[in-house]
PDB file of C-alpha atoms in Angstrom:
ATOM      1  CA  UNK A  12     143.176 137.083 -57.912  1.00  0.00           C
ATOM      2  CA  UNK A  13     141.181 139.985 -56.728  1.00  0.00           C
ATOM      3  CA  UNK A  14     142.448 141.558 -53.931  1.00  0.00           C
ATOM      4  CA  UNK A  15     139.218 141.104 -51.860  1.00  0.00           C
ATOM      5  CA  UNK A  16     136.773 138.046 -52.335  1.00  0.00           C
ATOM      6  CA  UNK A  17     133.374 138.035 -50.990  1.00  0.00           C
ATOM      7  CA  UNK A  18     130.603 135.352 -50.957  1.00  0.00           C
ATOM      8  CA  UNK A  19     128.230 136.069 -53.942  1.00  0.00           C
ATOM      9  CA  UNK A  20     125.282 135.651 -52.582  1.00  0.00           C
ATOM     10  CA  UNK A  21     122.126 135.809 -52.825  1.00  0.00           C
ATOM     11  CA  UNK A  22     121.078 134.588 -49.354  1.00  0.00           C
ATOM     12  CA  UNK A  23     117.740 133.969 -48.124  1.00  0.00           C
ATOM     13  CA  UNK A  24     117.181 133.246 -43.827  1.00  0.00           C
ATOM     14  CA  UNK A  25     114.257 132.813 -41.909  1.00  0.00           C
ATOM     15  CA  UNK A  26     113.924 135.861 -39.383  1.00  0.00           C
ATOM     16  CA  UNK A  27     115.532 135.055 -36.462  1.00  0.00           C
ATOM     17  CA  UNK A  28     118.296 132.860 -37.963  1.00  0.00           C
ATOM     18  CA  UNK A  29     121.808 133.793 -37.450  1.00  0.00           C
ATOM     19  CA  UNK A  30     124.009 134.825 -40.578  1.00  0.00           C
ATOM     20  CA  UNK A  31     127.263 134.282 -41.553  1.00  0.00           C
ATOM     21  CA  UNK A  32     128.808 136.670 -44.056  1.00  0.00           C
ATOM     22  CA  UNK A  33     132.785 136.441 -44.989  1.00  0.00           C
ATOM     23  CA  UNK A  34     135.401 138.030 -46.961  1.00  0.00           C
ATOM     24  CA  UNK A  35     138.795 136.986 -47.770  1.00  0.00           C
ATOM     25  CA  UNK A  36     141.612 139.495 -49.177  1.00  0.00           C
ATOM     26  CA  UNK A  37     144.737 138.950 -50.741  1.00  0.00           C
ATOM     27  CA  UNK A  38     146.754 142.087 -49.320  1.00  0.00           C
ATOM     28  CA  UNK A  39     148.747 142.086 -45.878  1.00  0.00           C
ATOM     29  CA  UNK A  40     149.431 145.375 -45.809  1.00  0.00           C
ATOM     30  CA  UNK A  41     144.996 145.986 -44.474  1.00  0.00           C
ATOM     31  CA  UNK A  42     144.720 146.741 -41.353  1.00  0.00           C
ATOM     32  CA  UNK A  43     140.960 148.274 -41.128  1.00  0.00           C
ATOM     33  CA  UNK A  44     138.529 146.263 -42.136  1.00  0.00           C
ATOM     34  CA  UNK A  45     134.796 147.412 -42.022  1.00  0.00           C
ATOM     35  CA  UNK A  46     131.228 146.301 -43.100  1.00  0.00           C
ATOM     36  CA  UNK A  47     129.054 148.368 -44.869  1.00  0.00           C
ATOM     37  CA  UNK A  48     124.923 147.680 -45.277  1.00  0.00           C
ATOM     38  CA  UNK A  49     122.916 148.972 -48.063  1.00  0.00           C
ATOM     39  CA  UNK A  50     119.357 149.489 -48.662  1.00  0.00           C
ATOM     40  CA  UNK A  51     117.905 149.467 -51.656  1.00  0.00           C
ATOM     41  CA  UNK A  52     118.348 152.641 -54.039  1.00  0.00           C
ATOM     42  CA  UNK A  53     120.613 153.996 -50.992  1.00  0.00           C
ATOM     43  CA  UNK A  54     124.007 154.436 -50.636  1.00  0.00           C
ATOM     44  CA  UNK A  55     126.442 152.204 -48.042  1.00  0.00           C
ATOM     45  CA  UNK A  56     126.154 153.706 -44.835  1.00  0.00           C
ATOM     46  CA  UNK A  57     129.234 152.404 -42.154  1.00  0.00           C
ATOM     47  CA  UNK A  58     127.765 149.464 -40.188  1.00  0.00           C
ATOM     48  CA  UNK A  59     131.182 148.389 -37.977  1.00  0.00           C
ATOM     49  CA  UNK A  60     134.707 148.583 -38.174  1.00  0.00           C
ATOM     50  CA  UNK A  61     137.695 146.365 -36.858  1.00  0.00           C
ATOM     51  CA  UNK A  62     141.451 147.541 -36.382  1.00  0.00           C
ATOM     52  CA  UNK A  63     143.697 144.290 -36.767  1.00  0.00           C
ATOM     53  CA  UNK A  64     142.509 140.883 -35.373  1.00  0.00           C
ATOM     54  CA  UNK A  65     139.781 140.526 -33.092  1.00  0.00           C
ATOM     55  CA  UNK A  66     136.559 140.832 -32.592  1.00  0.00           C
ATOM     56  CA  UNK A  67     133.965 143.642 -32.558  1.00  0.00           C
ATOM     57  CA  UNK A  68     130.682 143.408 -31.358  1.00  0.00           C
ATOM     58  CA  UNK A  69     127.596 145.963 -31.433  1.00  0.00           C
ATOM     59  CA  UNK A  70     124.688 144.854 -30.425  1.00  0.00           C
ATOM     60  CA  UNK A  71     123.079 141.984 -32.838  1.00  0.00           C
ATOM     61  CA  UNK A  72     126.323 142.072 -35.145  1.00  0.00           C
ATOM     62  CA  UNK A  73     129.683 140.924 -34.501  1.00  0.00           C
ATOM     63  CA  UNK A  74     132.409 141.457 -36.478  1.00  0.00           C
ATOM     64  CA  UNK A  75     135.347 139.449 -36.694  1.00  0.00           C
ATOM     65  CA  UNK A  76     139.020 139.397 -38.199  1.00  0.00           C
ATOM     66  CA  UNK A  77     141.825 136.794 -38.716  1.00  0.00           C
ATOM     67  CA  UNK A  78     145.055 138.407 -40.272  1.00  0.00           C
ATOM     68  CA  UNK A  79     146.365 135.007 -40.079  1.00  0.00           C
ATOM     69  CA  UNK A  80     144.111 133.452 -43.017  1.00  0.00           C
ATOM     70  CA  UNK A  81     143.175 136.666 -44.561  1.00  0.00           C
ATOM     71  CA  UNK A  82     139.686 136.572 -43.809  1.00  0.00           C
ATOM     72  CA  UNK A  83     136.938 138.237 -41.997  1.00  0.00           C
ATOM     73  CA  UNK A  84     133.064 137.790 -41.312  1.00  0.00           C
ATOM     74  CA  UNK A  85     130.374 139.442 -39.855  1.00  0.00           C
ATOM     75  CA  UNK A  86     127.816 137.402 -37.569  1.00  0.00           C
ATOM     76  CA  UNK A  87     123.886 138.664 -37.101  1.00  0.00           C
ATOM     77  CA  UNK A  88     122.298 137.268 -34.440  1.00  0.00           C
ATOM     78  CA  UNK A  89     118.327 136.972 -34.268  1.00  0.00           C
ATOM     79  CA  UNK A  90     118.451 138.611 -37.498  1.00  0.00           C
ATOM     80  CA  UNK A  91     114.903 140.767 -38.845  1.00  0.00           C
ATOM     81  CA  UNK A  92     113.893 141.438 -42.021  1.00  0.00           C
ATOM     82  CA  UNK A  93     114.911 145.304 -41.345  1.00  0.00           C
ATOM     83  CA  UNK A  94     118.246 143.273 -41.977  1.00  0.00           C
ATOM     84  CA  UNK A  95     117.749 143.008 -45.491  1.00  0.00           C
ATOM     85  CA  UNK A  96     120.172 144.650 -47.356  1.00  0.00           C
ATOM     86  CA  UNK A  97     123.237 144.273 -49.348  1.00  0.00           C
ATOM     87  CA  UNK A  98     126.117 144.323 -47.115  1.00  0.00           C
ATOM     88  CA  UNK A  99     130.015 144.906 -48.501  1.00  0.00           C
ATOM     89  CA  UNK A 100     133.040 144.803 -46.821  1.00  0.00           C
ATOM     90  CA  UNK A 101     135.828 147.113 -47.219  1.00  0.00           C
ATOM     91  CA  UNK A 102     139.666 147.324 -46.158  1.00  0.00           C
ATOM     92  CA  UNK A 103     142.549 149.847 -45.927  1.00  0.00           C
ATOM     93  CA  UNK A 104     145.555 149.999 -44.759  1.00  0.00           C
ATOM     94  CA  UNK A 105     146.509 152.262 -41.903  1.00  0.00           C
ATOM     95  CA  UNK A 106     146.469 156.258 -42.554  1.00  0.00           C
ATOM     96  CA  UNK A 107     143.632 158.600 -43.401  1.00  0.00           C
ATOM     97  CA  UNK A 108     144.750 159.028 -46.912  1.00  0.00           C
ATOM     98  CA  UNK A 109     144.148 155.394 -48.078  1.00  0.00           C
ATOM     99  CA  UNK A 110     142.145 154.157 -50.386  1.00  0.00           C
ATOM    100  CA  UNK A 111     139.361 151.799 -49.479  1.00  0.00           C
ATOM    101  CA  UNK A 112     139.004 148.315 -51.701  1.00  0.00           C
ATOM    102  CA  UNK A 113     135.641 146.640 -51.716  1.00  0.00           C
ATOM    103  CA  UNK A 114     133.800 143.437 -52.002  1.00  0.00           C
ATOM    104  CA  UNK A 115     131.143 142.960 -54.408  1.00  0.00           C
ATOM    105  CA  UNK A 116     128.284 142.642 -51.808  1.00  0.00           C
ATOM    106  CA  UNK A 117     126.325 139.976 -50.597  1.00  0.00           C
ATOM    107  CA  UNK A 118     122.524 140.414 -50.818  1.00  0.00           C
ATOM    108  CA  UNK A 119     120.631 139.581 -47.905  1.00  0.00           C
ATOM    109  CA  UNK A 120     116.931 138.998 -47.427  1.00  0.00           C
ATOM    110  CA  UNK A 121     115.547 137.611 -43.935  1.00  0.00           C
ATOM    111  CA  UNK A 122     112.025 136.654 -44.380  1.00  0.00           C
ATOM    112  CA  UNK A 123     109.447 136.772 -41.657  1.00  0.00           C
TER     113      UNK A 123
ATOM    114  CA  UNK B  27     124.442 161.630 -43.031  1.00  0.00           C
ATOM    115  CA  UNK B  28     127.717 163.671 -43.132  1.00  0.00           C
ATOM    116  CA  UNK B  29     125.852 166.599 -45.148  1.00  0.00           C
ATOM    117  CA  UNK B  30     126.198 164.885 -48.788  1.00  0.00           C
ATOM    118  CA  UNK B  31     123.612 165.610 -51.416  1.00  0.00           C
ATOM    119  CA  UNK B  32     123.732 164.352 -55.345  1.00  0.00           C
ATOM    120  CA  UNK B  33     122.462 166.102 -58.323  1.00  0.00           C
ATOM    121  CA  UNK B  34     120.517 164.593 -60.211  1.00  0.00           C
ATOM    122  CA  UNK B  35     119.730 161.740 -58.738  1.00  0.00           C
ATOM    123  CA  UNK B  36     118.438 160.390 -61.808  1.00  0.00           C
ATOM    124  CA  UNK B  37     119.406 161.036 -65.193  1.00  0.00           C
ATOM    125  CA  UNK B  38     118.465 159.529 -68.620  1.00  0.00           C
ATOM    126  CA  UNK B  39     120.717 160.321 -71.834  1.00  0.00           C
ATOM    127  CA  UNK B  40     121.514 159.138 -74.988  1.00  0.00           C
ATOM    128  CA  UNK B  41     125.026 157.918 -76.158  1.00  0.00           C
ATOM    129  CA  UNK B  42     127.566 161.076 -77.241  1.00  0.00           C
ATOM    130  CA  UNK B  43     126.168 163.429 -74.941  1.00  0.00           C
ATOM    131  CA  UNK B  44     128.265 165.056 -72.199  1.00  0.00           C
ATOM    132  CA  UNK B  45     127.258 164.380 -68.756  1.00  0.00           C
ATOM    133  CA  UNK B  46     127.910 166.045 -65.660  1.00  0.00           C
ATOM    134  CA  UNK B  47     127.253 164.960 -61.933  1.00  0.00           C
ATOM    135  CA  UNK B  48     127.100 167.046 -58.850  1.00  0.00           C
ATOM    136  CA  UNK B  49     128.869 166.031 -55.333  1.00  0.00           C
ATOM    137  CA  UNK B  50     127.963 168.777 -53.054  1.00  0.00           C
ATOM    138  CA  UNK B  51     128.929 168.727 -49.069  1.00  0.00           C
ATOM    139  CA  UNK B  52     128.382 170.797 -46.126  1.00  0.00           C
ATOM    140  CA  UNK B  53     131.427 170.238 -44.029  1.00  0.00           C
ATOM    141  CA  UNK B  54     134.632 171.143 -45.615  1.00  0.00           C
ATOM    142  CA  UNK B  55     136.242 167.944 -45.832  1.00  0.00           C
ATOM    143  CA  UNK B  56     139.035 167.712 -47.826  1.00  0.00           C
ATOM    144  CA  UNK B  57     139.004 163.768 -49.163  1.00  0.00           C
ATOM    145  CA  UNK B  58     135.870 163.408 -51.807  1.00  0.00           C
ATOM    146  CA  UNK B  59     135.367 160.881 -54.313  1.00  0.00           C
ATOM    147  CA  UNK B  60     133.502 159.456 -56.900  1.00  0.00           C
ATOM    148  CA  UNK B  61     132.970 155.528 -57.248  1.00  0.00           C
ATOM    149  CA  UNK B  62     130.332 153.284 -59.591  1.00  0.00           C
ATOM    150  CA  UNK B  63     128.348 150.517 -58.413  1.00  0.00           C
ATOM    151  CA  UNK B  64     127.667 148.025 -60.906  1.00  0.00           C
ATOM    152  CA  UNK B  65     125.949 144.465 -60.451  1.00  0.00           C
ATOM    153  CA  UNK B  66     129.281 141.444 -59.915  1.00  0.00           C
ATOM    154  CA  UNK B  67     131.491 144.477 -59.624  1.00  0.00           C
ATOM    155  CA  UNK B  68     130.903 146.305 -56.358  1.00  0.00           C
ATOM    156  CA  UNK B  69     131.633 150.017 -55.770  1.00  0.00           C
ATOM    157  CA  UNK B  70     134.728 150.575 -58.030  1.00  0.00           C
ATOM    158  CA  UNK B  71     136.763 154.154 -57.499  1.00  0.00           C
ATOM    159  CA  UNK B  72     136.636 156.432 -60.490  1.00  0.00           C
ATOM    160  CA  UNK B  73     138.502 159.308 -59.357  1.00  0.00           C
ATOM    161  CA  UNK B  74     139.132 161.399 -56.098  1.00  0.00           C
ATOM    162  CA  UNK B  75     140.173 164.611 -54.865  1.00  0.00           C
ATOM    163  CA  UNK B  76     141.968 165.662 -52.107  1.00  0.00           C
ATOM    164  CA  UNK B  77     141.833 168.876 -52.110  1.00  0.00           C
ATOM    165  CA  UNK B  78     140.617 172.299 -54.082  1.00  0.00           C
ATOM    166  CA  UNK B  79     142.024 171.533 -57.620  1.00  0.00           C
ATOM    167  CA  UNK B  80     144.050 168.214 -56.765  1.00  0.00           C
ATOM    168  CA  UNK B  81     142.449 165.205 -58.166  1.00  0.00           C
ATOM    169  CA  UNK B  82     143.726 161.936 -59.099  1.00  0.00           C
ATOM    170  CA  UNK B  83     142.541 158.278 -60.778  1.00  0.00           C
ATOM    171  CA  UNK B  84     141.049 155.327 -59.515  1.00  0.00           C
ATOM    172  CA  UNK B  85     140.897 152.072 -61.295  1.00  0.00           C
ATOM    173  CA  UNK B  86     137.981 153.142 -63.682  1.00  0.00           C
ATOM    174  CA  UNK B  87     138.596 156.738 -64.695  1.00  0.00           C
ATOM    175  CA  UNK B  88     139.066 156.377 -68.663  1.00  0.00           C
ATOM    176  CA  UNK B  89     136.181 158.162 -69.792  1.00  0.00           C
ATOM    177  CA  UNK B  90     135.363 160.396 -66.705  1.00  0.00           C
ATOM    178  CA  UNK B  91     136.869 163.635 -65.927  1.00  0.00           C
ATOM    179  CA  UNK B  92     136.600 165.209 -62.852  1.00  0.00           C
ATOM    180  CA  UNK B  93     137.103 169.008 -61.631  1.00  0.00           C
ATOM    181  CA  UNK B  94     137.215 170.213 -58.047  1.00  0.00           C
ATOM    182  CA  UNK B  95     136.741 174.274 -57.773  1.00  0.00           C
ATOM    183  CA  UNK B  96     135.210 174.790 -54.120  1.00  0.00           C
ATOM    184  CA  UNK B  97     135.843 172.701 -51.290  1.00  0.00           C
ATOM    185  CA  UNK B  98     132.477 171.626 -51.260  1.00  0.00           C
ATOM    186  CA  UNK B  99     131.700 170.272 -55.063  1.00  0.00           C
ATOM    187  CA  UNK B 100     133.398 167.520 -56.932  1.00  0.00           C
ATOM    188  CA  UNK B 101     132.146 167.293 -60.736  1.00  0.00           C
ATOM    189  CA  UNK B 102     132.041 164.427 -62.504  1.00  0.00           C
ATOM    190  CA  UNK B 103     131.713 164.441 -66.279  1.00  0.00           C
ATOM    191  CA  UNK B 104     131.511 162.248 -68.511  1.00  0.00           C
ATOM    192  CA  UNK B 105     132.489 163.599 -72.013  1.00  0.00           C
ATOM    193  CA  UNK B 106     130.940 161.950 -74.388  1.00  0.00           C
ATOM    194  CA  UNK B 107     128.361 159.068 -72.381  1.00  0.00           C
ATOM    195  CA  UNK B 108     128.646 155.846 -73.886  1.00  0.00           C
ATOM    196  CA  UNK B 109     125.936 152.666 -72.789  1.00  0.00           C
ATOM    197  CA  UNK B 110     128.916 150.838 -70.442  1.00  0.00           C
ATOM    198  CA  UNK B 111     128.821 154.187 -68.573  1.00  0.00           C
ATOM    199  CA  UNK B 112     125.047 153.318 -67.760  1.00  0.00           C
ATOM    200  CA  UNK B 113     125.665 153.075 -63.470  1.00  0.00           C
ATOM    201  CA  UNK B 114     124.737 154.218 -60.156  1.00  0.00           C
ATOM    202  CA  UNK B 115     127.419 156.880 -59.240  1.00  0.00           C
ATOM    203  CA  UNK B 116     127.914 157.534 -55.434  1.00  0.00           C
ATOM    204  CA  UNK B 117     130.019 160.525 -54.068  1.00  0.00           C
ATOM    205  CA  UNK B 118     131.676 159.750 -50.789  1.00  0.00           C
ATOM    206  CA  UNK B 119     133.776 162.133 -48.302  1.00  0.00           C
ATOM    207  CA  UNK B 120     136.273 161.096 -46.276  1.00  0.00           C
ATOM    208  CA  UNK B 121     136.807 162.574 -42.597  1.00  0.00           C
ATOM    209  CA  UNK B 122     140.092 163.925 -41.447  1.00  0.00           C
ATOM    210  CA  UNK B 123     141.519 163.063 -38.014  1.00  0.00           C
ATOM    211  CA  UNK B 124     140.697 159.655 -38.054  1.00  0.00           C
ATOM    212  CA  UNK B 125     142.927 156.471 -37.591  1.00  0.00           C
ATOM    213  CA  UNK B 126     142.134 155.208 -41.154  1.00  0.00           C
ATOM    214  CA  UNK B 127     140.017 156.475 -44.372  1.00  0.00           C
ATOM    215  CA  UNK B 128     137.082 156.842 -42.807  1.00  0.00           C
ATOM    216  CA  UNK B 129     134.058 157.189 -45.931  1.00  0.00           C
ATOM    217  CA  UNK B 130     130.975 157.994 -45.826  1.00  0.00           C
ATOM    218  CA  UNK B 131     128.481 158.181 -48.859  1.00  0.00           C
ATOM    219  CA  UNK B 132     125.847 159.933 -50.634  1.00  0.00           C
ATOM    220  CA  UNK B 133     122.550 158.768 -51.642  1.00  0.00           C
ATOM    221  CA  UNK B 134     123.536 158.036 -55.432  1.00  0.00           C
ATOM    222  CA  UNK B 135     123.009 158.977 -58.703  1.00  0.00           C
ATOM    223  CA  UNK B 136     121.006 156.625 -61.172  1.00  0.00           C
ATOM    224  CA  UNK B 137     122.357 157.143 -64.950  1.00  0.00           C
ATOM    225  CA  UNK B 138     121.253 155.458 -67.867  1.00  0.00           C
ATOM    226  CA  UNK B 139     123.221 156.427 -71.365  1.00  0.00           C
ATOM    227  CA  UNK B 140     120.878 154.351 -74.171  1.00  0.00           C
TER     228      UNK B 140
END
């Protein structure tokens, strides 16, 4: 079992929709868990991140974890078509010199 | 955009040739690493440094080598390119101080070995 899962995707919304993307991990030792978004030909550029359980919200996106089941999502609300990226989720465990382990990435695409 | 560029940013070669990739960064942070992205695999760590001459593996160094003389470059080379080395190759730093590793990438490297 990998140590993080993530929806393969692709996944196609109508603009405005909200969207639902989720990532399970294996590991209980995680205790940041963020969301990255990628444009195409760019690199990941830091969208959110959660300490623990809770939730997160910034503006339009949510983020959300449960340590319980080992699994976290991020919500867009309303999304736009400037949404459209790939979006991966990441996890550590606590301490700056950590290594971060990634999902594969879920490709978006909200169309007008 | 935490001051990360990436030379080149594209690169064709041919299989057997040595390749070498440029990280270069503005801020003096100590963490930088060097990670592929390939299609059903995600952003996979090759190797990392953290600090002038200290590097270490990820989970996908065979292959790679990777030298760290100033602060602000991390090499990557790849001895002798073979076609499963054909990638996109991001550089990412990592800023100190911070509750957790936090990383924050460049804009990518396109290589094709054929």
């Amino acid at each position: 079992q990998k140590e993080v899962e993530q929806d393969p995707g692709p996944l196609s919304v109508p603009e405005g929709a909200i969207v639902s993307l989720n990532c399970t991990y294996s590991n209980s030792a995680f205790q940041y868990f963020m969301w990255y978004r990628q444009y195409s030909r760019k690199g990941p550029e830091l969208l959110m991140y959660t300490y623990s359980s809770g939730n997160k919200e910034d503006g339009r996106f949510t983020a959300q974890v449960d340590k319980s089941s080992k699994y976290i999502s991020l919500f867009i609300r309303d999304s736009q078509p400037s949404d459209s990226a790939t979006y991966l989720c990441a996890m550590t465990p606590t301490g700056a010199n950590s290594k971060l382990t990634f999902g594969k990435g879920i490709t978006l695409s909200v169309r007008p | 955009d935490a001051g990360i560029t990436q030379s080149p940013r594209h690169k064709v070669t041919e299989t057997g040739t040595p390749v070498t990739l440029r990280c270069h960064q503005t801020e003096n942070h100590r963490y930088m690493y060097w990670y592929r992205q390939d299609p059903g695999h995600g952003l996979r760590l090759i190797h990392y440094s953290y600090g002038v001459k200290d590097t270490d593996k990820g989970e996908v160094s065979d292959g790679y080598s990777v030298s760290r003389s100033k602060t602000e470059d991390f090499l990557l080379t790849l001895e002798s390119a073979t076609s499963s080395q054909t990638s996109v190759y991001f550089c990412a730093i990592s800023v100190a101080g911070g509750e957790y590793n936090e990383q924050f990438f460049g804009p990518g490297t396109r290589l094709t070995v054929l």
